[in-house]
mmCIF file of C-alpha atoms in Angstrom:
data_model
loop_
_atom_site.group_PDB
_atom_site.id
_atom_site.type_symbol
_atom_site.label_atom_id
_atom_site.label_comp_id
_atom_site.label_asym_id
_atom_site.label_seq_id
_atom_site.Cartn_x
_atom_site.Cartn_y
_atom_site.Cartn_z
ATOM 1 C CA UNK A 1 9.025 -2.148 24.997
ATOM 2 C CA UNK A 2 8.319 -1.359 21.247
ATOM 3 C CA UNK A 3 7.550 -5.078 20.660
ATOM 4 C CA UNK A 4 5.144 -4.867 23.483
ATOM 5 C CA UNK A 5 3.634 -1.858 21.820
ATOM 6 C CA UNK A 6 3.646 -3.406 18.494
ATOM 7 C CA UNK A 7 1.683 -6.767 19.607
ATOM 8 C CA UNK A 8 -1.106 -4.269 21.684
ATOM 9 C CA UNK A 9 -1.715 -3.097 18.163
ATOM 10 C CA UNK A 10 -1.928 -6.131 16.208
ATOM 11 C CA UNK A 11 -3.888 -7.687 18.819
ATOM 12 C CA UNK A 12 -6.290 -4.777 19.081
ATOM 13 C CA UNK A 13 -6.914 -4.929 14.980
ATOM 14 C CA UNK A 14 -7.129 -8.456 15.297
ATOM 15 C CA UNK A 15 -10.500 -7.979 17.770
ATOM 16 C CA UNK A 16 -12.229 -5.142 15.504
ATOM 17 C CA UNK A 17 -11.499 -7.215 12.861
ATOM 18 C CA UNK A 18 -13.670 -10.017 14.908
ATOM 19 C CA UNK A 19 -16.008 -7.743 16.354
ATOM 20 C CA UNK A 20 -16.587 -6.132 12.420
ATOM 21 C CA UNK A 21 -17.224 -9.434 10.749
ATOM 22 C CA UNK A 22 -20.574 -9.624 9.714
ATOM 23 C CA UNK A 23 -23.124 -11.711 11.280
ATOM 24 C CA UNK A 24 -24.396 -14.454 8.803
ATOM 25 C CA UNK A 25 -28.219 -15.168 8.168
ATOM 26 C CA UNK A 26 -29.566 -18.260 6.805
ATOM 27 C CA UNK A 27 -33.123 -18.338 5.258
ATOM 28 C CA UNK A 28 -34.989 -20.822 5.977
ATOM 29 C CA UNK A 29 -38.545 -20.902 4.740
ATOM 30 C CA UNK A 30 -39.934 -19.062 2.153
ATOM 31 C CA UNK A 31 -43.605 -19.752 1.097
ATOM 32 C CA UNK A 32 -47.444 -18.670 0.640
ATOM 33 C CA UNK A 33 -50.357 -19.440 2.507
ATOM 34 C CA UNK A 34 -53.296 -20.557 -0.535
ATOM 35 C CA UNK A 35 -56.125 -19.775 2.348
ATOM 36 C CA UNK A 36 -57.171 -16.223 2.105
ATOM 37 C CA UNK A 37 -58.456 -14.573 5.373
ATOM 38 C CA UNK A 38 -62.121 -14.228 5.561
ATOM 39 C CA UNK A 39 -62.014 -11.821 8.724
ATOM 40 C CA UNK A 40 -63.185 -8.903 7.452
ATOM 41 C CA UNK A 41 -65.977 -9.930 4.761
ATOM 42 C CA UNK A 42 -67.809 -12.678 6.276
ATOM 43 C CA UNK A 43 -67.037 -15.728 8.922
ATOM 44 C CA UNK A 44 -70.013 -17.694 7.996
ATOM 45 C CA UNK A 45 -69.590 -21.378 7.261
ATOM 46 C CA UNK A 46 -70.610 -21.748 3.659
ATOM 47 C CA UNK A 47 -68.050 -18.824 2.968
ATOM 48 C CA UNK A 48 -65.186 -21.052 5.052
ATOM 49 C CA UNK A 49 -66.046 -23.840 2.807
ATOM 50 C CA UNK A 50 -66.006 -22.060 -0.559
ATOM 51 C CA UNK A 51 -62.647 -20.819 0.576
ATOM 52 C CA UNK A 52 -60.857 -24.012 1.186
ATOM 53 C CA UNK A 53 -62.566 -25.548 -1.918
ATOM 54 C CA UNK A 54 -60.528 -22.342 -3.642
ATOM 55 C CA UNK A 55 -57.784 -23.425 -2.379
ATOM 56 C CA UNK A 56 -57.775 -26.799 -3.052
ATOM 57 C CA UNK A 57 -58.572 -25.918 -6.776
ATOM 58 C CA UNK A 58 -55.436 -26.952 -9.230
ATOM 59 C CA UNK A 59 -55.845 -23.692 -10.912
ATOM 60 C CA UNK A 60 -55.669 -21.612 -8.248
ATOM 61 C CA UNK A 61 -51.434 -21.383 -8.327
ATOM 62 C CA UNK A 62 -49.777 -18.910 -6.506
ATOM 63 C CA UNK A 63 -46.466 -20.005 -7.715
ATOM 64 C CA UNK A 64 -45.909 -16.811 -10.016
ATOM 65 C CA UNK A 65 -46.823 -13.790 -7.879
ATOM 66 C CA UNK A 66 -44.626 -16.262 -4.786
ATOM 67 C CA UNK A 67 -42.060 -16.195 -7.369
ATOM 68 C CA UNK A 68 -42.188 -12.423 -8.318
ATOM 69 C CA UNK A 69 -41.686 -11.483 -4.669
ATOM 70 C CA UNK A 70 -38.882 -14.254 -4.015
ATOM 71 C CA UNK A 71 -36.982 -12.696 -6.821
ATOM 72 C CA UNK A 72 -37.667 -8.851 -5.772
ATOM 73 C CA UNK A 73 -36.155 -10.430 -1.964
ATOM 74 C CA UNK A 74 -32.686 -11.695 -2.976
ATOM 75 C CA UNK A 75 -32.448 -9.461 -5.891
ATOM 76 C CA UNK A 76 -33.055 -6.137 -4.093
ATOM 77 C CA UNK A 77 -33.782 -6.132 -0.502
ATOM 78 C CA UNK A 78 -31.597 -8.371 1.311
ATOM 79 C CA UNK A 79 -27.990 -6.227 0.130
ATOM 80 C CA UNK A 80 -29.783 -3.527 2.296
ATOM 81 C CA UNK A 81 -29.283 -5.284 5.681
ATOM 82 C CA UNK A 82 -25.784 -5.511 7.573
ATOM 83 C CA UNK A 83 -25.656 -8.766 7.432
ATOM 84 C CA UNK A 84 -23.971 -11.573 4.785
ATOM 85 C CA UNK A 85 -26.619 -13.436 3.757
ATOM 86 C CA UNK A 86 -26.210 -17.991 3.304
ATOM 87 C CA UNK A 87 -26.516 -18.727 -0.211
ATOM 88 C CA UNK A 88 -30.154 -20.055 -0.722
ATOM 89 C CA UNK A 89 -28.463 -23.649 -2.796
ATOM 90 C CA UNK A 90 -26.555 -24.138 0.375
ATOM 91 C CA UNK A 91 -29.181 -24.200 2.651
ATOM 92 C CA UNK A 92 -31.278 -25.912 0.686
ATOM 93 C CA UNK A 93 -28.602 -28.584 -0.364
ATOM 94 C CA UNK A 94 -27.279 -29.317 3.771
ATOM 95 C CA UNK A 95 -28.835 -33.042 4.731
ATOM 96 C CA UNK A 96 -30.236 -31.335 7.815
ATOM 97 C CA UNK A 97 -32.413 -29.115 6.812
ATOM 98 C CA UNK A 98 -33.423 -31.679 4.080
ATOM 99 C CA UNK A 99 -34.555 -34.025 6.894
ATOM 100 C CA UNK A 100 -36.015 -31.339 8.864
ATOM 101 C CA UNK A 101 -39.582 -31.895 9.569
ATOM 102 C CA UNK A 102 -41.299 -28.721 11.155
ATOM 103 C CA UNK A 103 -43.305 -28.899 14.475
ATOM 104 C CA UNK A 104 -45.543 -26.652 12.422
ATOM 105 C CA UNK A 105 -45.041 -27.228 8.782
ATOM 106 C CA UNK A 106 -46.958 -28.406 5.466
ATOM 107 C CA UNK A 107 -50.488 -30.292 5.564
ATOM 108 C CA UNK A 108 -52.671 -30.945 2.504
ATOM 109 C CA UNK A 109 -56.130 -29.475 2.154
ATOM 110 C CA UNK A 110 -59.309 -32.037 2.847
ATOM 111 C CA UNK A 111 -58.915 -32.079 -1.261
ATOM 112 C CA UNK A 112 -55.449 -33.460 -0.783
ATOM 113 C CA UNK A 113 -53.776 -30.265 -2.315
ATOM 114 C CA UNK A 114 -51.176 -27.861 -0.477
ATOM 115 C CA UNK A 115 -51.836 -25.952 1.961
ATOM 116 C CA UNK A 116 -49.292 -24.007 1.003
ATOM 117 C CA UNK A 117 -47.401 -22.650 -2.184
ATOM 118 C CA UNK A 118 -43.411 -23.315 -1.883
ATOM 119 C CA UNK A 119 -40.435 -22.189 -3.512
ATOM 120 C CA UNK A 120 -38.589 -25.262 -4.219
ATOM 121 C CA UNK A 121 -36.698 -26.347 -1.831
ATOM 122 C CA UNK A 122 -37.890 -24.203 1.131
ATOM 123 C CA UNK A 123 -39.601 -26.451 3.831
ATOM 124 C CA UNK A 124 -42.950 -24.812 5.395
ATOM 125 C CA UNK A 125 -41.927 -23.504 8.858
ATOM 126 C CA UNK A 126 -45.212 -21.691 9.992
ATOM 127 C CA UNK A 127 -45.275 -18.955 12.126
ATOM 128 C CA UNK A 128 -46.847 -20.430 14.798
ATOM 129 C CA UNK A 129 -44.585 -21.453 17.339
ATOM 130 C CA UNK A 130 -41.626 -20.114 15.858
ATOM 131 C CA UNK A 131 -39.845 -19.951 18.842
ATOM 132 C CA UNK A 132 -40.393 -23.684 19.095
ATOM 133 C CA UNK A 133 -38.887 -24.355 15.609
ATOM 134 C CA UNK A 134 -35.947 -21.660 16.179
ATOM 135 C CA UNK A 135 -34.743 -24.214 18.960
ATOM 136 C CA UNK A 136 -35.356 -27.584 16.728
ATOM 137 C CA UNK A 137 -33.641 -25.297 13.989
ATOM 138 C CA UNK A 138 -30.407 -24.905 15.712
ATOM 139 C CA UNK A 139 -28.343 -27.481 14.987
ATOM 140 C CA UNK A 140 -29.037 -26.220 11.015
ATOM 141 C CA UNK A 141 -27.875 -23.160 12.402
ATOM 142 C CA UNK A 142 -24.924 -24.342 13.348
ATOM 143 C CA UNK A 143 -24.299 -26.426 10.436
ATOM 144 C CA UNK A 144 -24.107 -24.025 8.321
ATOM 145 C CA UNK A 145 -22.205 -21.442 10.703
ATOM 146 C CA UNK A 146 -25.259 -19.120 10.681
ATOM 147 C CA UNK A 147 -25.554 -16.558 13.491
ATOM 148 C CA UNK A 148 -29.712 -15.912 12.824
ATOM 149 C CA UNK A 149 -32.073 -17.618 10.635
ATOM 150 C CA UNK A 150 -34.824 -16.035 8.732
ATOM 151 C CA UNK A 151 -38.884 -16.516 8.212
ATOM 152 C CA UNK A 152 -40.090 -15.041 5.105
ATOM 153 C CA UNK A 153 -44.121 -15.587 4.572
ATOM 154 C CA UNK A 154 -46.719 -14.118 2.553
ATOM 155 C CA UNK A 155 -50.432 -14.679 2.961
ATOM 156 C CA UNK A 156 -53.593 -12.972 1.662
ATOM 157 C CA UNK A 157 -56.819 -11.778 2.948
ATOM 158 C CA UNK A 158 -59.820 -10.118 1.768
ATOM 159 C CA UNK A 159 -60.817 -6.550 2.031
ATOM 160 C CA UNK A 160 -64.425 -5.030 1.203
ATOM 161 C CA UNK A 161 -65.516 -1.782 0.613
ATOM 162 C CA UNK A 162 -69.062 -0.754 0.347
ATOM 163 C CA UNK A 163 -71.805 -1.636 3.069
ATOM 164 C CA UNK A 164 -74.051 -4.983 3.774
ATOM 165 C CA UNK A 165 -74.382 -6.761 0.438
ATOM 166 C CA UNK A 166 -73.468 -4.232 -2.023
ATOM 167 C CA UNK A 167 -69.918 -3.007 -2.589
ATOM 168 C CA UNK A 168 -66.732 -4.377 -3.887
ATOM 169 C CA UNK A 169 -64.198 -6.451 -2.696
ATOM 170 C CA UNK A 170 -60.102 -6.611 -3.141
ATOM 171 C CA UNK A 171 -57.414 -8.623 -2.060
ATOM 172 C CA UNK A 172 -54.725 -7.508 0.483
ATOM 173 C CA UNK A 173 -51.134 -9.399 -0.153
ATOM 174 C CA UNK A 174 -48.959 -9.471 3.683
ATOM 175 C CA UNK A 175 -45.143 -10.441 4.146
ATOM 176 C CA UNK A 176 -43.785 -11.162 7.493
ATOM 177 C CA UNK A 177 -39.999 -10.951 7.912
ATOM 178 C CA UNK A 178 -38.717 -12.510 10.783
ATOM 179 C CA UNK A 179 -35.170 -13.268 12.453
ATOM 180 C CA UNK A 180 -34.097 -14.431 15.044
ATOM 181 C CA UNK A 181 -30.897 -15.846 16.966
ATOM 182 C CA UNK A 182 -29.744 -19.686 16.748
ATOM 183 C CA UNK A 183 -29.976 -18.560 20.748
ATOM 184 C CA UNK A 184 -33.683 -18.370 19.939
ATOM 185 C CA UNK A 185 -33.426 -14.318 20.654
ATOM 186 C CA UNK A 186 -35.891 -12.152 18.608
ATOM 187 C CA UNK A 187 -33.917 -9.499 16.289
ATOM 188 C CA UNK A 188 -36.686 -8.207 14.684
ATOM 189 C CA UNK A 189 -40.139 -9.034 13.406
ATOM 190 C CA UNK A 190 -41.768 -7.042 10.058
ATOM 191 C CA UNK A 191 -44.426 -6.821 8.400
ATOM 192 C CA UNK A 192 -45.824 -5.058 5.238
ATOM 193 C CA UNK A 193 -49.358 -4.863 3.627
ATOM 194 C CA UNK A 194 -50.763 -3.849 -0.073
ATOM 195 C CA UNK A 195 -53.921 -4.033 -1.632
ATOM 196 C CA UNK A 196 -54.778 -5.231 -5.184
ATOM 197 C CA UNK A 197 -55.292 -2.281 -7.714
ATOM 198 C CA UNK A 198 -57.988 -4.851 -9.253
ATOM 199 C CA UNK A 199 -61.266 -5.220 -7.339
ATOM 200 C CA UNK A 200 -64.555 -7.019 -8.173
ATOM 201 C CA UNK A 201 -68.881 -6.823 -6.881
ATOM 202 C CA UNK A 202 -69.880 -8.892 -4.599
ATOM 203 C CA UNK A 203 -72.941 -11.207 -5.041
ATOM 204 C CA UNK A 204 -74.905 -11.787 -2.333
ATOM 205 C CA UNK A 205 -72.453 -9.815 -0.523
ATOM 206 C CA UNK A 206 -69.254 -12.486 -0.781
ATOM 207 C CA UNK A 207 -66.929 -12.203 -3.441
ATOM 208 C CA UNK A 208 -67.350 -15.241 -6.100
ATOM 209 C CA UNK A 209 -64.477 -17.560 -5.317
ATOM 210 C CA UNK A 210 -63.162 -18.542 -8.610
ATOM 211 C CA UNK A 211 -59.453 -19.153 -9.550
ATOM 212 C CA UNK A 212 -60.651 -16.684 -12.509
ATOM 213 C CA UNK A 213 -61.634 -13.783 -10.437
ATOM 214 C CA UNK A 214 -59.019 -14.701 -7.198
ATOM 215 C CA UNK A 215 -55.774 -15.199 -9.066
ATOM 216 C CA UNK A 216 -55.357 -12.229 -10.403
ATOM 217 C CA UNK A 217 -56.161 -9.944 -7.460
ATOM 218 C CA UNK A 218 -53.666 -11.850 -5.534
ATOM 219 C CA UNK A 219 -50.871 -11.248 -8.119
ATOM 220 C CA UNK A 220 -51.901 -7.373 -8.196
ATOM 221 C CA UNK A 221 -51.793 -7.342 -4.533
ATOM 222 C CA UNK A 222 -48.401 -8.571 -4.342
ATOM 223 C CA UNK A 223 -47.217 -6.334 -7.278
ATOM 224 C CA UNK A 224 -47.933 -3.660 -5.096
ATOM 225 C CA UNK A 225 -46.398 -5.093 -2.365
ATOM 226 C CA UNK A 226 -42.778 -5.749 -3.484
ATOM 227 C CA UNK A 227 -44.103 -1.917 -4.919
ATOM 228 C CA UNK A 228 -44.301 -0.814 -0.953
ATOM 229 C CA UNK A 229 -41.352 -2.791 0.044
ATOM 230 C CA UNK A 230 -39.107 -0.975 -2.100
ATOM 231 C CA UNK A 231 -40.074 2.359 -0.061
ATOM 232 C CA UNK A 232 -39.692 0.935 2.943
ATOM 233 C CA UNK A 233 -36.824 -1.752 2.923
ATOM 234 C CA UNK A 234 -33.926 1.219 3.470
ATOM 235 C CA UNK A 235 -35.693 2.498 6.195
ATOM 236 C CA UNK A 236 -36.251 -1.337 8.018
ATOM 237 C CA UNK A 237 -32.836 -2.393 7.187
ATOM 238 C CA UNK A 238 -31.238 0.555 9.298
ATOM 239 C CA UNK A 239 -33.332 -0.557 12.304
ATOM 240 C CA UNK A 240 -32.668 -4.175 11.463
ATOM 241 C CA UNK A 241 -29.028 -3.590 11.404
ATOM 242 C CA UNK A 242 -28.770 -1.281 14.833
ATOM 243 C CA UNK A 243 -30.241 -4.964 16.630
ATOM 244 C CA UNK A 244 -27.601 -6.918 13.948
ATOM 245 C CA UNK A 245 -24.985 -5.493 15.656
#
């Protein structure tokens, strides 16, 4: 009788110690789009154009302020979720996701240059039709014995102040944070937004799309960002982890 007791215990620690495990998370994109959103200055042609020939400029490289926020991500927002987190070299390193090719992934600019700024290693997985690329991304999932994988984007748009032609403009740095099953099941979906301390006049009421004058709004806009996410991440990681577990 005592033994029978004994092994209702043990087997009873044995399943909170199962059900207690933490789930694992594998990221598996991590990038910036080099296209900034026109939406709310102008939508004219001419402006479309300029904006892709920015883009397509070698000297317009997002790679630092990408970088910056990359670091800020691993560094101090990810121990704040319930969840143990696939070391970034062994993702990157697994011959799956090195063959992967995304539904929805990289293209090169009419110029011939990215679309899209990278951290190396990271494929481009857009956002658009992620639940699409969740279920091509499985068998990674499983491969590396991850319960979720994990979107991490930023992009950038422009933001004007002042009315018609006259007035200033500034640039507004976004991150969207998603995860989601290897089941394909949505755990949660974030986003954050920050505008760039440094603005600049319009001419003609557009802003002048130079590397020179672009660049460095961008990289104040995401300084302010990772600024925002450090406010917020506690708050997002305890609804994050009530849908972990």
């Amino acid at each position: 009788m005592k033994l029978s007791k004994t092994l209702i215990v043990l087997f009873s620690l044995v399943c909170l110690m199962g059900y207690s495990q933490k789930k694992k998370v594998a990221v598996i994109t991590f990038y910036a789009g080099k296209a900034i959103d026109l939406s709310e200055v102008d939508a004219a042609a001419d402006f479309i154009a300029k904006n892709t020939k920015l883009s397509e400029d070698p000297n317009f490289n997002l790679s630092a302020p990408l970088e910056n926020f990359h670091k800020a991500f691993f560094n101090d927002y990810v121990d704040q979720f319930d969840f143990e987190l696939i070391p970034e070299e062994k993702v990157l390193a697994l011959p799956e996701y090195k063959a992967f090719e995304a539904d929805y992934g990289s293209y090169k600019n009419i110029g011939g240059q990215d679309a899209f700024e990278v951290v190396d290693g990271y494929k481009v997985v857009q956002g658009i039709g992620s639940r699409l690329e969740v279920k091509n991304l499985k068998p990674i999932a499983e491969a590396l014995g991850a319960d979720a994988i994990m979107f991490v984007r930023l992009n950038y748009k422009f933001k004007k102040t002042g009315i018609g032609k006259l007035g200033y403009y500034s640039i507004q740095a976004s991150v969207s944070i998603d995860l989601f099953s290897k089941d394909n099941k949505s755990i949660f979906q974030f986003s954050e937004i920050a505008g760039s301390k440094k603005k600049a006049v319009m001419v003609g009421g557009i802003p002048v799309m130079t590397p020179e004058k672009i660049q460095p709004m961008c990289e104040s806009a995401t300084e302010e960002l990772i600024k925002d996410m450090n406010k917020k991440i506690e708050r997002l990681a305890k609804k994050a982890n009530k849908k972990l577990n």
